Coordinates of C-alpha atoms and ligand atoms in Angstrom, one line a residue:
M1 CA -2.8 -9.6 19.8
R2 CA -2.1 -10.5 16.2
L3 CA 1.2 -8.6 15.9
P4 CA 3.2 -9.2 19.1
D5 CA 6.9 -8.3 19.2
T6 CA 6.5 -6.4 15.9
V7 CA 8.0 -3.2 14.7
A8 CA 6.0 -2.1 11.6
L9 CA 7.2 0.6 9.3
V10 CA 4.3 2.0 7.3
T11 CA 5.1 4.5 4.5
G12 CA 2.6 7.1 3.5
A13 CA 1.1 6.8 7.0
G14 CA -0.2 10.3 7.3
S15 CA -3.5 9.7 5.6
G16 CA -5.9 7.2 4.0
I17 CA -5.0 3.6 3.9
G18 CA -1.6 4.1 5.5
R19 CA -3.2 5.8 8.5
A20 CA -5.8 3.0 8.8
I21 CA -3.0 0.4 8.7
A22 CA -1.0 2.2 11.3
L23 CA -4.0 2.3 13.6
R24 CA -5.0 -1.3 13.0
F25 CA -1.5 -2.7 13.4
A26 CA -0.9 -0.7 16.6
A27 CA -4.3 -2.0 18.0
E28 CA -2.9 -5.5 17.4
G29 CA 0.3 -4.8 19.4
A30 CA 2.7 -3.6 16.8
R31 CA 5.0 -0.7 17.6
V32 CA 4.4 1.4 14.5
V33 CA 6.7 3.7 12.7
A34 CA 4.5 6.1 10.8
A35 CA 6.6 7.5 7.9
G36 CA 5.7 10.2 5.5
P37 CA 6.8 13.3 3.7
T38 CA 4.7 15.7 5.8
L39 CA 5.8 15.4 9.4
A40 CA 2.6 17.1 10.8
K41 CA 0.4 14.4 9.1
V42 CA 2.4 11.4 10.4
E43 CA 2.6 13.1 13.8
E44 CA -1.2 13.3 13.7
T45 CA -1.3 9.5 12.9
A46 CA 1.1 8.7 15.8
G47 CA -1.2 10.9 18.1
L48 CA -4.3 8.9 17.0
V49 CA -2.4 5.7 17.8
A50 CA -1.4 6.9 21.2
E51 CA -5.0 8.1 21.9
A52 CA -6.2 4.6 21.2
G53 CA -3.6 3.2 23.6
G54 CA -1.0 2.0 21.1
E55 CA 2.6 2.8 20.4
A56 CA 3.9 4.8 17.4
V57 CA 6.5 7.2 16.4
A58 CA 6.4 9.6 13.5
V59 CA 9.3 9.9 11.1
F60 CA 9.9 12.0 8.1
C61 CA 10.4 9.9 5.0
D62 CA 10.3 10.8 1.3
V63 CA 10.3 7.3 -0.2
T64 CA 11.7 8.6 -3.5
D65 CA 14.9 9.6 -1.7
P66 CA 17.1 6.6 -0.8
A67 CA 19.0 8.7 1.9
A68 CA 15.8 9.7 3.5
V69 CA 14.6 6.1 3.5
V70 CA 17.9 4.9 5.2
A71 CA 17.5 7.7 7.8
A72 CA 13.9 6.7 8.5
V73 CA 14.8 3.1 9.0
A74 CA 17.7 4.2 11.3
A75 CA 15.1 6.3 13.3
A76 CA 12.8 3.3 13.5
N77 CA 15.6 1.2 14.7
S78 CA 16.6 3.6 17.5
A79 CA 13.0 4.1 18.6
F80 CA 11.8 0.5 18.6
G81 CA 14.5 -1.9 17.2
P82 CA 14.7 -3.6 13.9
V83 CA 11.8 -3.4 11.5
S84 CA 10.0 -6.8 11.2
V85 CA 7.0 -5.6 9.1
L86 CA 7.4 -3.2 6.2
V87 CA 4.3 -1.8 4.5
N88 CA 5.0 -0.1 1.2
N89 CA 1.9 2.0 1.0
A90 CA 3.1 5.5 -0.1
G91 CA 1.7 6.2 -3.5
G92 CA 0.0 8.5 -5.9
S93 CA -0.9 8.8 -9.6
F94 CA 0.2 11.5 -12.0
G95 CA -1.1 11.9 -15.6
D96 CA -3.0 9.4 -17.7
D97 CA -3.1 8.7 -21.4
I98 CA 0.4 7.8 -22.8
L99 CA -0.1 10.1 -25.7
E100 CA -0.4 13.0 -23.3
I101 CA 1.9 12.1 -20.4
D102 CA 5.4 13.6 -20.6
P103 CA 8.5 11.6 -19.8
E104 CA 9.1 13.4 -16.5
T105 CA 5.6 12.6 -15.3
W106 CA 5.9 9.0 -16.4
D107 CA 9.1 8.7 -14.3
R108 CA 7.5 10.4 -11.4
N109 CA 4.9 7.6 -11.2
F110 CA 7.7 5.0 -11.3
D111 CA 9.8 6.7 -8.7
L112 CA 7.0 7.0 -6.2
V113 CA 5.2 3.7 -6.8
L114 CA 7.9 1.2 -7.8
K115 CA 11.5 2.5 -7.2
S116 CA 10.4 3.5 -3.6
V117 CA 9.7 -0.2 -2.9
Y118 CA 13.3 -1.0 -4.0
H119 CA 14.7 1.7 -1.7
C120 CA 12.6 0.6 1.3
C121 CA 13.3 -3.1 0.8
R122 CA 17.0 -2.5 0.5
A123 CA 17.0 -0.5 3.7
T124 CA 15.0 -3.1 5.8
L125 CA 15.7 -6.6 4.2
P126 CA 19.2 -7.1 5.7
A127 CA 18.0 -7.0 9.3
M128 CA 15.0 -9.2 8.4
I129 CA 17.3 -11.7 6.8
E130 CA 19.7 -11.6 9.7
R131 CA 17.0 -12.2 12.2
R132 CA 15.2 -14.7 10.0
R133 CA 12.0 -12.7 10.5
G134 CA 10.2 -10.4 8.1
S135 CA 6.9 -9.7 6.4
I136 CA 6.6 -7.2 3.6
V137 CA 3.2 -6.0 2.5
N138 CA 3.0 -3.9 -0.7
I139 CA -0.1 -1.9 -1.4
A140 CA -0.5 -2.1 -5.2
S141 CA -3.8 -1.6 -7.0
V142 CA -6.3 -3.4 -9.3
N143 CA -4.9 -1.0 -11.9
G144 CA -1.8 -3.1 -11.8
M145 CA -3.8 -6.3 -12.6
T146 CA -6.0 -5.2 -15.5
G147 CA -6.5 -2.3 -17.8
I148 CA -8.5 0.5 -16.1
G149 CA -6.4 3.5 -17.2
E150 CA -3.7 5.7 -15.5
E151 CA -1.1 3.9 -17.6
A152 CA 2.1 4.9 -15.9
Y153 CA 0.7 4.4 -12.4
A154 CA -0.8 1.1 -13.5
A155 CA 2.4 -0.2 -15.0
A156 CA 4.4 0.8 -11.9
K157 CA 1.8 -1.1 -9.7
A158 CA 2.1 -4.1 -12.0
G159 CA 5.9 -3.9 -11.5
M160 CA 5.3 -3.8 -7.8
I161 CA 3.4 -7.1 -8.0
N162 CA 6.2 -8.7 -9.9
L163 CA 8.8 -7.4 -7.5
T164 CA 6.8 -8.8 -4.6
Q165 CA 6.9 -12.2 -6.2
N166 CA 10.6 -12.1 -6.6
L167 CA 11.1 -11.0 -3.0
A168 CA 8.9 -13.9 -2.0
I169 CA 11.0 -16.5 -3.9
K170 CA 14.4 -15.1 -3.0
Y171 CA 14.0 -14.4 0.7
G172 CA 11.4 -17.0 1.8
R173 CA 14.3 -19.3 2.8
F174 CA 15.5 -16.5 5.1
G175 CA 12.2 -16.3 6.9
V176 CA 10.9 -13.3 5.0
R177 CA 7.5 -13.3 3.3
A178 CA 6.3 -10.7 0.8
N179 CA 2.7 -10.2 -0.4
T180 CA 0.6 -7.6 -2.2
V181 CA -2.7 -6.1 -1.4
A182 CA -4.5 -4.7 -4.5
P183 CA -7.3 -2.3 -3.6
A184 CA -9.9 -0.9 -5.9
T185 CA -11.7 2.4 -5.2
I186 CA -11.2 3.2 -1.6
R187 CA -12.5 6.4 0.1
T188 CA -9.3 8.3 0.8
P189 CA -7.8 11.7 0.2
I190 CA -6.2 10.4 -3.0
W191 CA -9.6 11.1 -4.6
D192 CA -10.0 14.7 -3.3
A193 CA -9.1 16.4 -6.6
R194 CA -11.4 14.2 -8.6
L195 CA -14.2 14.6 -6.1
A196 CA -13.8 18.3 -6.3
E197 CA -14.4 18.1 -10.1
R198 CA -17.0 15.4 -9.9
P199 CA -18.7 15.2 -6.5
T200 CA -20.7 12.1 -7.5
A201 CA -17.5 10.1 -8.4
F202 CA -17.9 7.5 -5.6
D203 CA -21.6 7.0 -6.4
D204 CA -20.9 6.7 -10.1
L205 CA -18.1 4.2 -9.4
A206 CA -20.2 2.2 -7.0
R207 CA -22.2 1.0 -10.1
W208 CA -19.2 -1.0 -11.3
Y209 CA -18.8 -3.0 -8.0
P210 CA -20.7 -6.3 -7.4
L211 CA -20.8 -5.3 -3.7
G212 CA -22.5 -2.0 -4.7
R213 CA -20.2 0.5 -3.0
V214 CA -16.6 1.7 -2.9
G215 CA -14.3 0.5 -0.1
E216 CA -13.1 2.0 3.1
P217 CA -9.4 2.3 4.2
E218 CA -10.1 0.0 7.2
E219 CA -11.1 -2.8 4.8
V220 CA -7.6 -2.6 3.2
A221 CA -6.0 -2.5 6.7
H222 CA -7.7 -5.8 7.6
A223 CA -6.2 -7.5 4.6
A224 CA -2.8 -6.0 5.2
L225 CA -3.0 -7.1 8.9
F226 CA -3.7 -10.7 7.9
L227 CA -0.8 -10.8 5.4
A228 CA 1.6 -9.1 7.9
S229 CA 0.7 -11.4 10.7
D230 CA 1.8 -15.0 11.5
E231 CA -1.7 -16.1 10.5
A232 CA -0.4 -15.9 7.0
S233 CA 2.8 -17.8 7.9
W234 CA 2.6 -20.0 4.8
I235 CA 1.5 -17.4 2.4
T236 CA 4.0 -15.6 0.3
G237 CA 4.1 -14.0 -3.2
I238 CA 0.3 -13.6 -3.5
T239 CA -1.7 -10.6 -4.6
L240 CA -4.9 -10.2 -2.6
P241 CA -7.5 -8.0 -4.3
V242 CA -9.6 -5.9 -1.9
D243 CA -11.9 -4.8 -4.6
G244 CA -15.6 -5.4 -3.9
G245 CA -15.6 -8.1 -6.5
L246 CA -14.4 -5.8 -9.4
L247 CA -12.0 -8.4 -10.8
A248 CA -14.3 -11.3 -10.4
G249 CA -15.8 -10.7 -13.8
S250 CA -17.7 -8.2 -16.0
Y251 CA -20.4 -7.2 -13.6
R252 CA -21.7 -4.3 -15.7
M253 CA -21.9 -6.6 -18.8
N254 CA -23.9 -9.1 -16.7
V255 CA -26.3 -6.4 -15.5
D256 CA -26.8 -5.2 -19.0
L257 CA -27.4 -8.8 -20.3
S258 CA -29.8 -9.7 -17.5
G259 CA -31.6 -6.4 -17.5
Ligands
LIG1 N1 -7.7 5.0 -2.6 C1 -7.8 4.2 -3.6 O1 -8.8 4.2 -4.3 C2 -6.6 3.3 -3.9 C3 -6.9 2.3 -4.8 C4 -5.8 1.4 -5.2 C5 -4.6 1.6 -4.6 N2 -4.4 2.7 -3.7 C6 -3.0 2.8 -3.2 O2 -3.1 2.9 -1.8 C7 -2.0 3.6 -1.3 C8 -2.4 4.7 -0.3 O3 -3.2 5.6 -0.9 P1 -4.5 6.3 -0.3 O4 -5.6 5.9 -1.1 O5 -4.5 6.1 1.2 O6 -4.2 7.9 -0.6 P2 -3.6 9.0 0.2 O7 -3.4 10.1 -0.7 O8 -4.4 9.3 1.4 O9 -2.2 8.4 0.7 C9 -1.0 8.4 0.0 C10 0.1 8.6 1.0 O10 1.3 8.5 0.3 C11 2.1 9.6 0.8 N3 3.2 9.9 -0.1 C12 3.1 10.6 -1.3 N4 4.3 10.8 -1.8 C13 5.2 10.3 -0.9 C14 6.6 10.2 -0.8 N5 7.4 10.7 -1.8 N6 7.2 9.6 0.3 C15 6.4 9.1 1.2 N7 5.1 9.1 1.3 C16 4.5 9.7 0.2 C17 1.2 10.7 1.1 O11 1.8 11.6 2.0 C18 0.0 10.0 1.6 O12 0.0 9.9 3.0 C19 -1.3 4.2 -2.5 O13 -0.2 3.4 -2.9 C20 -2.3 4.1 -3.6 O14 -1.8 4.0 -4.9 C21 -5.4 3.5 -3.4

């Protein structure tokens, strides 16, 4: 077991990457608190964990609401005890080009992607510091590391990466580590609307990846597991791309040049 004596709070655990993380962490011994804004979805995740022989509770949590975050952490505490692993996974992207995006939509991206991390860290860090034990894993995006579009979402994810670095340098001496996983295209429901418009989206996108395909949620969960676990005991403040080689270089340019 790679996560013994661990209480892991996973936000956005009702689907996609969050669900895969909940399942993977529970399989490694963590007691998982599956948090999300749609109780039925996180209950489904908790049910899947139980079916696989793990332990999980489902809690309502809208990460943009600080009171709801505090309540979710209190629920986690009464179910399993203090949270030792926090996975800030909840996310979503709204709008695109800055000439078109309205200020409210811009703020919506920042509230969901970045300010939520501030709320969740404030609610869980004190117990981690007190117990000298904590690992925070933030699910950012390659969009936060280079220009790909979705400007507000990308800027918020870039902010998440910087916030993670500051968490790492401030709380390392209290036994708390903080790291980021930066996925590229992963086959999850976040793509549903775009796939409805363009059913070949994943095949089209696969052409940009040196590994020739898009990623699966479990591949992000593996990286999150490593960073959450004691196997990463001397790793803090890093950003680990899980990106099929996207950020390694200009793959399409190389293909065009070499024919
Ligand atoms: N799938 C990809 O291609 C991809 C790539 C890079 C980064 N990411 C990031 O991975 C994370 C997970 O996304 P996913 O791909 O699994 O998509 P997803 O849509 O399946 O998951 C997003 C989750 O966030 C939850 N959520 C939305 N608003 C919330 C709120 N206010 N409070 C709490 N939870 C909320 C949703 O309920 C959902 O379960 C997101 O942060 C996303 O930005 C995804």
